[in-house]
Coordinates of C-alpha atoms and ligand atoms in Angstrom, one line a residue:
X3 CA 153.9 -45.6 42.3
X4 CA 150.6 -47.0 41.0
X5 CA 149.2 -44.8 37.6
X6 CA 146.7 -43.1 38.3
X7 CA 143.4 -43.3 35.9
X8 CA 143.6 -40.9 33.2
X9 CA 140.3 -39.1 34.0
X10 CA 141.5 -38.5 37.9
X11 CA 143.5 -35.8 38.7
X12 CA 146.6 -37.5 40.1
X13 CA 147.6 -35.3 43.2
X14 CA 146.1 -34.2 46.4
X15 CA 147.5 -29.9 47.1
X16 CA 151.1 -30.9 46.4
X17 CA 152.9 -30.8 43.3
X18 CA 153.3 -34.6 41.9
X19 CA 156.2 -35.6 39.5
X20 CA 155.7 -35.8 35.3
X21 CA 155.7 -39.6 36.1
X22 CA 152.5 -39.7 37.3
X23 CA 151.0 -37.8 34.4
X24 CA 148.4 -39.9 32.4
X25 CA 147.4 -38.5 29.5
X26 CA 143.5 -38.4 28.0
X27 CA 142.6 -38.9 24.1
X28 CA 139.2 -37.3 24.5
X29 CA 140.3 -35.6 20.9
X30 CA 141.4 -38.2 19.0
X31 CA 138.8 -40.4 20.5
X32 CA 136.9 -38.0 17.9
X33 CA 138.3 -40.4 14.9
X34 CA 140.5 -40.6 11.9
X35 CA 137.8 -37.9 10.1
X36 CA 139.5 -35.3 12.9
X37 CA 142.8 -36.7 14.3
X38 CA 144.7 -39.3 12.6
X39 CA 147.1 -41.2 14.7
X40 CA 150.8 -39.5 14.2
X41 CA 154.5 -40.8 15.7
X42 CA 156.6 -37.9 16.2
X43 CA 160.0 -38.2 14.7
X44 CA 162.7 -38.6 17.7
X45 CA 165.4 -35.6 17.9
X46 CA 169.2 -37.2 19.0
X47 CA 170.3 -35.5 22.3
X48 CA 167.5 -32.9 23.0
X49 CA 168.5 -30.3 25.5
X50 CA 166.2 -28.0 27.8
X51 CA 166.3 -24.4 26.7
X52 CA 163.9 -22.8 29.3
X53 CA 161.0 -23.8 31.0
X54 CA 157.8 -22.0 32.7
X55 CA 157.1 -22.7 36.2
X56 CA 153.6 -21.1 35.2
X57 CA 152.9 -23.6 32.6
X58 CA 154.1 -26.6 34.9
X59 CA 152.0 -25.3 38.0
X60 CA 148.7 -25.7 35.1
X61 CA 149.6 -29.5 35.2
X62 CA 150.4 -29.7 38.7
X63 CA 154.3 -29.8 38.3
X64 CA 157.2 -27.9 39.6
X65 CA 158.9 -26.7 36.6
X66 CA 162.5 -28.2 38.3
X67 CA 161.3 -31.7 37.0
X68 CA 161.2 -31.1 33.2
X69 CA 164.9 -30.9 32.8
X70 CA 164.7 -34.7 33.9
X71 CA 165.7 -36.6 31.2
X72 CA 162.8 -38.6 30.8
X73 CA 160.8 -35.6 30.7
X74 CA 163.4 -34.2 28.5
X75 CA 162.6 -37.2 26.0
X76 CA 158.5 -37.0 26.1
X77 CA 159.1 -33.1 25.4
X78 CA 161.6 -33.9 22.5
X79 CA 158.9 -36.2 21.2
X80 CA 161.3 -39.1 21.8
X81 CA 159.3 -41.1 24.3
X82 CA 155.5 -41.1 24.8
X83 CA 153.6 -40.6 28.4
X84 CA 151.6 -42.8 29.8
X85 CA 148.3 -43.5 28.2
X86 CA 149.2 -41.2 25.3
X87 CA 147.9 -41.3 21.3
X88 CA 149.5 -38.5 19.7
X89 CA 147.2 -37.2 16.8
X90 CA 147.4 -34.1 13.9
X91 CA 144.3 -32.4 13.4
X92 CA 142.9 -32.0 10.1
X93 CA 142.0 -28.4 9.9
X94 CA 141.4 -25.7 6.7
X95 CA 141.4 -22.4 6.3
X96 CA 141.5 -18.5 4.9
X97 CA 145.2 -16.9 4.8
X98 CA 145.4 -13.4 3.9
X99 CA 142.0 -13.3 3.0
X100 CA 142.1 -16.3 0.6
X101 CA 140.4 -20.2 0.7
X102 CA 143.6 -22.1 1.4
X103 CA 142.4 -25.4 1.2
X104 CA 143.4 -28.1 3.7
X105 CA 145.6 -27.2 5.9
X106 CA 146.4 -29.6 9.3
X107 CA 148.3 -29.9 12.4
X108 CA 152.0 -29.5 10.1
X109 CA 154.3 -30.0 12.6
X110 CA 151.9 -30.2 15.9
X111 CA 151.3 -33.2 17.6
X112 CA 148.4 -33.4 20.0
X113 CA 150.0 -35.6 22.9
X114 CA 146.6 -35.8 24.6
X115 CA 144.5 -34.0 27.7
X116 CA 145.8 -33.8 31.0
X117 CA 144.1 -33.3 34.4
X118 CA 144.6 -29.8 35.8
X119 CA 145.1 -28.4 39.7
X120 CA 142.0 -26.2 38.4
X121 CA 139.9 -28.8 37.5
X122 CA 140.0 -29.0 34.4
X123 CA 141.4 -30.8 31.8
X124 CA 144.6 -29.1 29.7
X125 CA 145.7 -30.9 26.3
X126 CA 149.6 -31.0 25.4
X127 CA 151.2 -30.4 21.6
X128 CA 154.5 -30.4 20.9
X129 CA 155.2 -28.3 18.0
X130 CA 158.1 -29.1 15.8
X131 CA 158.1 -33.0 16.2
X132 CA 158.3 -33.8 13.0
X133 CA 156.4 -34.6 9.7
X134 CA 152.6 -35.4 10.4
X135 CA 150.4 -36.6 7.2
X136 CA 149.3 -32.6 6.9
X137 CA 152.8 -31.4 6.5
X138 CA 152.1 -30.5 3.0
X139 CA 155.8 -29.6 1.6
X140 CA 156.8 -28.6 5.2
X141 CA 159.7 -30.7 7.5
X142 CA 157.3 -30.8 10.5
X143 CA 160.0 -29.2 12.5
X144 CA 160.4 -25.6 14.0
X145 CA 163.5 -23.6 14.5
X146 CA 165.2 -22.5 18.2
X147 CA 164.2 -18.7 17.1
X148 CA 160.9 -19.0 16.7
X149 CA 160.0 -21.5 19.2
X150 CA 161.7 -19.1 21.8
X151 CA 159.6 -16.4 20.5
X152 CA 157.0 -18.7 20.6
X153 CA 157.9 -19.4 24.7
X154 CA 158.1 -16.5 25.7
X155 CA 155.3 -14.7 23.9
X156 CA 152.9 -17.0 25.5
X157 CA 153.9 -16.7 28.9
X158 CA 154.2 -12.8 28.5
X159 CA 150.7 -12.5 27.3
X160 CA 149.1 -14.7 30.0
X161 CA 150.9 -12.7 32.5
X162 CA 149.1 -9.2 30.9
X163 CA 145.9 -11.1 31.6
X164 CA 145.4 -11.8 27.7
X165 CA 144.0 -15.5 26.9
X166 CA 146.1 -17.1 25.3
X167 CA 147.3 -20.8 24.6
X168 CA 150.4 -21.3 27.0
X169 CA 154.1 -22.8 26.5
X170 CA 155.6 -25.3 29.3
X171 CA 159.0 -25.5 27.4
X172 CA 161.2 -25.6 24.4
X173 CA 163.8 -28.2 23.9
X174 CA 166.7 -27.7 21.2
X175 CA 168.7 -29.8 19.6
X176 CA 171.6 -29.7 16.9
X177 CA 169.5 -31.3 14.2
X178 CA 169.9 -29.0 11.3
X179 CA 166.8 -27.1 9.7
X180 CA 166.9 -25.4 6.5
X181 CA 165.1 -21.9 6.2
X182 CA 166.2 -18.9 4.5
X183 CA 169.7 -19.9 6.6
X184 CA 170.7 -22.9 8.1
X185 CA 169.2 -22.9 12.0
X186 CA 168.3 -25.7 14.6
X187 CA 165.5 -27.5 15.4
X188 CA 163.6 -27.2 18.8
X189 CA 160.3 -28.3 20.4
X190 CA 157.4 -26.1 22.5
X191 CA 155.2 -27.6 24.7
X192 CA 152.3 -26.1 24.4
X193 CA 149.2 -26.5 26.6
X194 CA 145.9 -25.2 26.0
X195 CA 142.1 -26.5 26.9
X196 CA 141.8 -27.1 23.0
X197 CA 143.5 -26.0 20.2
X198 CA 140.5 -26.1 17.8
X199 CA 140.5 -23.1 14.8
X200 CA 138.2 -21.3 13.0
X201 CA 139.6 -23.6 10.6
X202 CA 138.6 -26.7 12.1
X203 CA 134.9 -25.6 11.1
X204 CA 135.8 -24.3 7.6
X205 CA 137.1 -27.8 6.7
X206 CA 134.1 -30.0 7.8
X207 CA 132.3 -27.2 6.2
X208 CA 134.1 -26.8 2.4
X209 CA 134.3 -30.9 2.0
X210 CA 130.4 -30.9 2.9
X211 CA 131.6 -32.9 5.7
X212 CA 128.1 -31.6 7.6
X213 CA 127.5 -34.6 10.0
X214 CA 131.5 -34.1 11.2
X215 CA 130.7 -30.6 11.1
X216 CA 128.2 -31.1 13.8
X217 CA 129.9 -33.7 15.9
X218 CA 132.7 -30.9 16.1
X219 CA 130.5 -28.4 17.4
X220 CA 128.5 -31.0 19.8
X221 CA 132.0 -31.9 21.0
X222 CA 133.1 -27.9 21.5
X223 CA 129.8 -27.1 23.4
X224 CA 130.1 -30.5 25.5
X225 CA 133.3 -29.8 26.8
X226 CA 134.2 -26.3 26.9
X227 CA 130.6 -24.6 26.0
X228 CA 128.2 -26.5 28.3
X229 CA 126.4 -24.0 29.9
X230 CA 125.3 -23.4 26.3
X231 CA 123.8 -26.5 25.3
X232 CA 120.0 -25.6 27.0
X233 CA 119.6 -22.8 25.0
X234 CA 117.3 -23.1 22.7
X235 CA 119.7 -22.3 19.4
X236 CA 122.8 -23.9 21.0
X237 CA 124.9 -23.7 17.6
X238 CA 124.0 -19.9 17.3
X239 CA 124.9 -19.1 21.2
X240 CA 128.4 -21.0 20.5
X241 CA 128.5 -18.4 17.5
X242 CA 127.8 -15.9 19.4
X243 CA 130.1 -16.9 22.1
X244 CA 132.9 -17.3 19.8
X245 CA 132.4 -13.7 18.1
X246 CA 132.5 -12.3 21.7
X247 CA 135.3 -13.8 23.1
X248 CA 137.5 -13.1 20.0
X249 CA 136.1 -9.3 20.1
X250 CA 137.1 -8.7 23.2
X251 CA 140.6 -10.8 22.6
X252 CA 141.2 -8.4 20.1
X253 CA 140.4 -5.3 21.9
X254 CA 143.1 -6.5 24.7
X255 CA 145.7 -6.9 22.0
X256 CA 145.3 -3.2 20.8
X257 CA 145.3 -2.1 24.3
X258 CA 148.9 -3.7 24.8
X259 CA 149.8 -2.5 21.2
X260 CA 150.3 -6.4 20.2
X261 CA 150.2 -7.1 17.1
X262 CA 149.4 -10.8 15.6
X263 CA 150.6 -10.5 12.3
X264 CA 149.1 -13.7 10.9
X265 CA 145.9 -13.4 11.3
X266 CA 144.4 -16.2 9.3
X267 CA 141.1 -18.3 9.8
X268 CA 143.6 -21.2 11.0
X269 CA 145.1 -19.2 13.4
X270 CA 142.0 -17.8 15.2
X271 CA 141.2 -20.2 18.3
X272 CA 137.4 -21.1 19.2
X273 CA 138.0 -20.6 22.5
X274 CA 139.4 -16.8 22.1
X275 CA 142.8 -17.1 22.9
X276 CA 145.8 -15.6 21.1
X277 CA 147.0 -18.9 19.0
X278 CA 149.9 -19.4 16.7
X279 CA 152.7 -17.1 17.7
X280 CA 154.6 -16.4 14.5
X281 CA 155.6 -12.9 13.1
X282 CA 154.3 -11.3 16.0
X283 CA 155.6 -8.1 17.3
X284 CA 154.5 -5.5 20.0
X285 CA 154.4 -1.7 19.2
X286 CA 157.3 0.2 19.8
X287 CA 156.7 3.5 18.5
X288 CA 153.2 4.3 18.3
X289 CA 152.3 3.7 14.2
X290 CA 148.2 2.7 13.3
X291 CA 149.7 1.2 10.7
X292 CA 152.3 -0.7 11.9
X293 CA 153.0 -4.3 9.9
X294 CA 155.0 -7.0 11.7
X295 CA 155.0 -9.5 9.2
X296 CA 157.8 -8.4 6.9
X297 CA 155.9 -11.3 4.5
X298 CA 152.4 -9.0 5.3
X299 CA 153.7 -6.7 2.5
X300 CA 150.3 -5.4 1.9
X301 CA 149.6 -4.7 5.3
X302 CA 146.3 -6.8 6.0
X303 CA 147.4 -7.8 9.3
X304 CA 148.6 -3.8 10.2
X305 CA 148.0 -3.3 14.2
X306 CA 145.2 -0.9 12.9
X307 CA 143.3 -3.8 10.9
X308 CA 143.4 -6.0 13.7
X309 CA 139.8 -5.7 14.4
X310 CA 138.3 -5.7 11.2
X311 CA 140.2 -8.7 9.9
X312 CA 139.2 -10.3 13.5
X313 CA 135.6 -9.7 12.3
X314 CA 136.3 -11.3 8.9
X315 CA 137.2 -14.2 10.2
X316 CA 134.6 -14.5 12.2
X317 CA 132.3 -14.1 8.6
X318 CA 133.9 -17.2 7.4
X319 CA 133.4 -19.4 10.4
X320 CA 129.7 -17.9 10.6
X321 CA 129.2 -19.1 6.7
X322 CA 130.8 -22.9 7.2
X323 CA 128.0 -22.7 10.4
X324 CA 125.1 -22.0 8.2
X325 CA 124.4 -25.8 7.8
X326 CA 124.1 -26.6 11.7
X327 CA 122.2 -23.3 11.9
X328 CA 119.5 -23.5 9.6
X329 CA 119.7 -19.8 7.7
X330 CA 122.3 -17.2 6.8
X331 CA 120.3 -15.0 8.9
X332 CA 121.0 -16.8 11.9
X333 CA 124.6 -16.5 10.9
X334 CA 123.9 -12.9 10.3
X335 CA 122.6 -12.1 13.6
X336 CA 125.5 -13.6 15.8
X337 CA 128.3 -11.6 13.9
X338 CA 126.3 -8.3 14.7
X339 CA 127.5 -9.1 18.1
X340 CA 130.7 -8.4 17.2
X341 CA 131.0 -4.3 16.6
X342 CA 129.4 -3.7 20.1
X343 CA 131.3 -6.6 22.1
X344 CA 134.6 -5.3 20.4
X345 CA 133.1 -1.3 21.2
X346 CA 132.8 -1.9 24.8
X347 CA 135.9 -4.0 25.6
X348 CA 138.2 -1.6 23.5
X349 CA 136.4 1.4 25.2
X350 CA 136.6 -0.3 28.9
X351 CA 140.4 -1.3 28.3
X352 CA 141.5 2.2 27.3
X353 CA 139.5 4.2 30.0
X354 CA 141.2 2.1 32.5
X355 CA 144.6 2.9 30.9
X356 CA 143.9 6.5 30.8
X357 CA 143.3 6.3 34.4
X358 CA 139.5 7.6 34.3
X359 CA 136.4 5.8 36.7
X360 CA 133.6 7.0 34.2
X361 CA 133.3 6.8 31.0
X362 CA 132.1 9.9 29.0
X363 CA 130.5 11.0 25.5
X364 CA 133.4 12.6 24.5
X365 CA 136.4 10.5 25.9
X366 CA 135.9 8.9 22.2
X367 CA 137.4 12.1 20.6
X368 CA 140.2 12.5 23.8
X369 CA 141.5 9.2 22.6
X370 CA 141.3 9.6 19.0
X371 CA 142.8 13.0 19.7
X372 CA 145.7 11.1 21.8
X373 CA 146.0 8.0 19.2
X374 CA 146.5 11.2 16.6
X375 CA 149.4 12.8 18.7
X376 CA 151.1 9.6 19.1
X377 CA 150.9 8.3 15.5
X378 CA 152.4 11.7 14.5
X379 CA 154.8 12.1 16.7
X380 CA 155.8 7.6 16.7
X381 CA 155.6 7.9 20.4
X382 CA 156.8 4.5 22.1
X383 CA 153.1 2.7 23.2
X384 CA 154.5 1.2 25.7
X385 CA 156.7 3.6 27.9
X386 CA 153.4 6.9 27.2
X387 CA 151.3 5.2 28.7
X388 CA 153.3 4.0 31.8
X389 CA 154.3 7.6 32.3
X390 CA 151.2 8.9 32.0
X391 CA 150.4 7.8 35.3
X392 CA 153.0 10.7 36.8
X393 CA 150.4 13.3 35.4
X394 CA 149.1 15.3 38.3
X395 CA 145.5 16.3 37.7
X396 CA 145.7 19.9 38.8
X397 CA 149.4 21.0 37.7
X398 CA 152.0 20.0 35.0
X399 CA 154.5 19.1 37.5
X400 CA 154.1 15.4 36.8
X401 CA 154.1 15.8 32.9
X402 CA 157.8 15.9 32.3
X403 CA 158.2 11.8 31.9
X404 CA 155.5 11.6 29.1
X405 CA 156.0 14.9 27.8
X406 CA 159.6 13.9 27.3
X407 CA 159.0 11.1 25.3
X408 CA 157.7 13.4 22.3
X409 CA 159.9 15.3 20.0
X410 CA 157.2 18.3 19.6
X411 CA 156.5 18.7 23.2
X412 CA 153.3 21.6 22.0
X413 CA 151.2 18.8 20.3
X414 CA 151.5 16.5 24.0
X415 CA 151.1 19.8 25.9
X416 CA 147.5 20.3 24.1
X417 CA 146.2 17.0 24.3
X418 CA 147.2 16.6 27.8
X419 CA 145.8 20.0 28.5
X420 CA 142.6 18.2 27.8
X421 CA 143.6 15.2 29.4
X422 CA 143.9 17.1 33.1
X423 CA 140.6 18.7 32.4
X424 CA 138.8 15.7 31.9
X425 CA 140.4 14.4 34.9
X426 CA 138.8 17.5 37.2
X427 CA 135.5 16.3 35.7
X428 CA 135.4 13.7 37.6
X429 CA 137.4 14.7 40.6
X430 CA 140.5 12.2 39.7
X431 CA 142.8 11.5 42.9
X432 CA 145.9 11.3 41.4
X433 CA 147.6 8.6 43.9
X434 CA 145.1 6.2 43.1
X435 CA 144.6 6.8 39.8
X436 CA 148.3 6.0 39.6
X437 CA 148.3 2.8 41.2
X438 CA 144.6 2.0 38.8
X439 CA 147.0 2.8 35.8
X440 CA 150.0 0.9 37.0
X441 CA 148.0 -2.3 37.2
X442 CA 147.2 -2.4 33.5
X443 CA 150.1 -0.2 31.8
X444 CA 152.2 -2.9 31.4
X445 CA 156.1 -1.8 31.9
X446 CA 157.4 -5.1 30.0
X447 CA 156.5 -6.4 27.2
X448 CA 157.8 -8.8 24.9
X449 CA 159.8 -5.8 22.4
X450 CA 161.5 -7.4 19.6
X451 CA 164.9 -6.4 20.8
X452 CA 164.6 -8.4 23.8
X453 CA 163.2 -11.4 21.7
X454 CA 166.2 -10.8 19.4
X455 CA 168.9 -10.7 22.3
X456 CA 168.2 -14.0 24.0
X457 CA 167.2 -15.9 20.9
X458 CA 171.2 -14.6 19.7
X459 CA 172.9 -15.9 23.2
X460 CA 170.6 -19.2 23.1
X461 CA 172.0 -19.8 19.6
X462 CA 175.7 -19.1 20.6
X463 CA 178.3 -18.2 19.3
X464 CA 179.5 -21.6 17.6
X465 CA 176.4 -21.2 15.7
X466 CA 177.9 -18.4 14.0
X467 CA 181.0 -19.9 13.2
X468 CA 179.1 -22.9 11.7
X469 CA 177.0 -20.9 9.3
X470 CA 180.9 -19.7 8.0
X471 CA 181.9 -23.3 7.9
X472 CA 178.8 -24.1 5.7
X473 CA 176.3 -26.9 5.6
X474 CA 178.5 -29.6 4.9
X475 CA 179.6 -29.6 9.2
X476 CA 176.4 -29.0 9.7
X477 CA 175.7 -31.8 11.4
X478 CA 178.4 -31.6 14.2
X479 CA 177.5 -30.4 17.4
X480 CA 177.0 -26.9 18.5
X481 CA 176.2 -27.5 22.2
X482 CA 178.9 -25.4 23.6
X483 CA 178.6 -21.4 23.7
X484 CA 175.0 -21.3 23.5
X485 CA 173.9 -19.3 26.3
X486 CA 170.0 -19.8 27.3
X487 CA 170.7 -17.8 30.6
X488 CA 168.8 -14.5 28.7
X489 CA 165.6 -16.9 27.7
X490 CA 164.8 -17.9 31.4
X491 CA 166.0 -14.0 32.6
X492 CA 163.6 -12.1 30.4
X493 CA 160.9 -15.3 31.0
X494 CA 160.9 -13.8 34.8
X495 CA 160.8 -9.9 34.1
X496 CA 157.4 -10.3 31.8
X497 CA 155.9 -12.5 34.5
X498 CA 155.2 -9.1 36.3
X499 CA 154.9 -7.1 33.5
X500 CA 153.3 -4.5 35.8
X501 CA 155.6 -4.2 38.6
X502 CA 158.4 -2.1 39.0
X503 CA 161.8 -3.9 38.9
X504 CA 164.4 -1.8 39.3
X505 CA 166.9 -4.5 38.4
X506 CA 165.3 -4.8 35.3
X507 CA 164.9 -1.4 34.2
X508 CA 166.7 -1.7 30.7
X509 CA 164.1 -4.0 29.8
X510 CA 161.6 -1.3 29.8
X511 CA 163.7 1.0 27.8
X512 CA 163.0 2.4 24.0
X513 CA 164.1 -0.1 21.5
X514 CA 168.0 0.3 20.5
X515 CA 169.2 2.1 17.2
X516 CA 170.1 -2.3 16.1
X517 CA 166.4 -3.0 16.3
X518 CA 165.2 -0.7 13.5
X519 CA 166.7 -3.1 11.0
X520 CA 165.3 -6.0 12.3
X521 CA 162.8 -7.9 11.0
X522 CA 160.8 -10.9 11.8
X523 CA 159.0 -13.3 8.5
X524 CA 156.6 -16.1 8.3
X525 CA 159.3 -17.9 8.2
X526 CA 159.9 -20.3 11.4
Ligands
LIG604 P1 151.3 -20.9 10.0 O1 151.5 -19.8 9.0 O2 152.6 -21.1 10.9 O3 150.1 -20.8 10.8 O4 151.3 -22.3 9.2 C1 150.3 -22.6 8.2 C2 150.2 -24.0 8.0 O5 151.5 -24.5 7.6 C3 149.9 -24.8 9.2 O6 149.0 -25.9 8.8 C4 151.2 -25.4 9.7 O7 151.1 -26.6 10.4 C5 151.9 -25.6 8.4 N1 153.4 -25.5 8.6 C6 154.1 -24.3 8.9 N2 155.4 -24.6 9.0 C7 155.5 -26.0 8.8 C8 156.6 -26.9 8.7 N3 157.9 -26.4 8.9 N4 156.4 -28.1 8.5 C9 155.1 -28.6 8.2 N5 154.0 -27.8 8.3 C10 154.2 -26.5 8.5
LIG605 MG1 149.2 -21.7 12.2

């Protein structure tokens, strides 16, 4: 079949095959100042691990066709599609709260921009490809733990409605990569309208790089900010835009109890989604101060700093914006968006999962009240606020499942005596209010445990025996008694995170005594 042009979307209501993908530069037709041309390093005998039917359907494929072998090459970085200039971005940034100098696309390579079913236009990174000029002392390569994490985060997160930069696969293969243990290298596909960072900004910004600085932000607008380029301080409404969407981002992720845990400026997207899935982790037992990032040690990333850090970052992309917008009090003004935008989403979000239509002048203190029973008592985030939805609004008949989930049963029985008042207040019906809490209560999420238990049976059991046997047989193949059945199985329960599936009901369950002890670093 003929290839179609790169700028028309190649398919007609069907699903069309990989082959027919062409891929778009429009980033790297940015320059060698932005995107410098990048070959990935090819990976002997790549394997598929699990793929997202999800992802595909965003580029118009069924997800059947990327355990093709040729696709199985292009998503191993071995072969290149049609059209395509792989680039790494040049990008700087803030990590735990310090100037980091240049940083870059380490081991991302921008593939290109593909046409959409939507309309729009998607761009495709593999991450792990190998070395790119920014890899700094880095192998350019990712590991088969994290870049299952990685997978399944993603698709778990778009599924609760949270934006978020999606993954169409990992591939894994028996190349050896050296991190605190010996591991495996793999590939995600990851797809995403852009991938620029805060970071981006910060670097055009720090080099005095002003004119690039600009043509970054004329190019953001242009493509995925237009409605914003008649008004009359376009630079400031992108600000302003960008300060929202990562307010409200944020609120979402303490609503689900996810926690980021690397919250630097080069992680934080400019479109708002949830970018850079590393030591992540979602709250099991309810702690404000919870720290994922076993490498976090002073806690600066804690669930409960989430939004002030969020708002940090948002001071440093506002400062390497002063140039394009003429005054620091421009600057100023934008980021004062950002305590009510984060206010009214975290407010909105929480109402709904508490079930209530109207929002009150004290439900403030009803949830701090709430936040304070849980914290005390480490109440499992997840599985309260599920149950919850079984309280009855004029008797304690349907209290038993939440109730039952704390240790001293007096400090729930007082809060949710306030709970079913509040609920009379506004003449709750509690059928409906059920079903309202039901649809955004997740029952699945992405618990560490579950994370842990497919990454172990994807990495087998010969994996084990090879870490006995040392680095020197490193090298020989592991293929057999990796099990990736697990990956694609709990891939499928958090595409519904909301519905009941009785098949699945372990996956819902409180963590396992095992998962105390685990712990997840920045490394990956
Ligand atoms: P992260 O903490 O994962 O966001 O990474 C911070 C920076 O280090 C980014 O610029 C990454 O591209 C880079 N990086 C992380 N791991 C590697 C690696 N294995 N090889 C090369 N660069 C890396
Ligand atoms: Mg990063």
């Amino acid at each position: 079949m003929a290839r179609m042009n790169a700028r028309q979307a190649p398919w007609s209501g069907n699903t069309l095959s990989w082959k027919q993908l062409e891929a778009g530069n429009d980033f790297a037709s940015l320059g060698s100042r932005f995107a410098v041309p990048t070959a990935s390093e090819p990976l002997a005998a790549p394997y598929l691990v699990a793929s997202s039917p999800a992802a595909a359907s965003l580029l118009g494929l069924d997800h059947g066709q990327l355990s093709d072998p040729d696709a199985l090459a292009i998503l191993a970085g071995n072969e290149r599609f049609a059209g395509s200039q792989p680039v790494a971005s040049v990008y700087s940034g803030h990590q735990f709260g310090v100037w980091a100098g240049q940083l870059g696309d380490g081991r991302a390579l921008l593939l290109g921009d593909f046409a959409s079913p939507d309309g729009g236009r998607l761009e495709l990174q593999l991450k792990g490809a190998g070395l790119t000029p920014f890899s700094r002392m880095g192998d350019g390569r990712a590991v088969l733990r994290s870049s299952i994490r990685e997978f399944l985060c993603s698709e778990a997160m778009a599924a609760l409605g949270i934006p978020t930069t999606r993954a169409l696969a990992v591939v894994g293969a028996d190349l050896p990569v050296f991190r605190e243990t010996v591991e495996t290298a793999a590939v995600v596909s990851r797809l995403a309208p852009s991938f620029l960072r805060f970071g981006h900004f910060e670097h055009f910004y720090r080099t005095g790089q002003h004119q690039e600085l600009r043509r970054l932000a004329d190019y953001l607008i242009a493509r995925f900010l237009p409605h914003l380029r008649d008004e009359p301080q376009p630079y400031q409404a992108m600000l302003v835009e960008v300060v929202c969407r990562t307010a409200r981002l944020v609120a979402h992720w303490q609503s689900v109890g996810f926690c980021h845990g690397v919250m630097n400026t080069d992680n934080m997207s400019m479109l708002g989604l949830t970018i850079d899935y590393g030591p992540f982790g979602f709250l099991d037992g309810f702690d404000a101060h919870h720290i994922c990032n076993h490498s976090d040690s002073g806690g600066r990333y804690s669930y409960a700093n989430q939004p002030a850090v969020a708002e940090w970052n948002c001071y440093c992309l506002a400062q390497s914006l002063v140039p394009l917008l003429g005054s620091v009090d421009e600057a100023k003004d934008a980021l004062q968006q950002f305590r009510p935008a984060f206010e009214d989403a975290f407010r909105a979000r929480f109402q709904a999962k508490l079930g209530l239509r109207e929002q009150r002048d004290a439900d403030d203190e009803l949830l701090d009240g709430l936040f304070g029973v849980l914290h005390q008592g480490r109440v499992d985030f997840t599985l309260f606020f599920r149950r919850l939805a079984e309280v009855r609004s004029n008797d304690s008949s349907g209290d038993s499942p939440a109730r039952d989930l704390f240790a001293d049963r007096e400090s729930f029985d007082a809060w949710v005596q306030r709970y079913r008042a509040r609920l009379m207040a506004e003449a709750s019906e509690d059928a409906s209010r059920r079903a309202a809490m039901n649809a955004v209560n997740p029952k699945y999420v992405l618990r560490n445990h579950l994370a842990e238990q497919a990454i172990r049976l994807a990495r087998g059991s010969d994996e084990r025996h090879r870490l006995q046997l040392g680095v020197a047989q490193a090298t020989e193949s592991l293929a057999s008694g990796q099990d990736f059945g697990e990956v694609t199985r709990l891939l499928r329960v958090l595409s519904k995170p909301f519905d009941e599936q009785p098949e699945f009901e372990q996956y819902a369950q409180l963590p396992p005594d095992w998962a105390s002890t685990l712990s997840v670093s920045c490394s990956s």
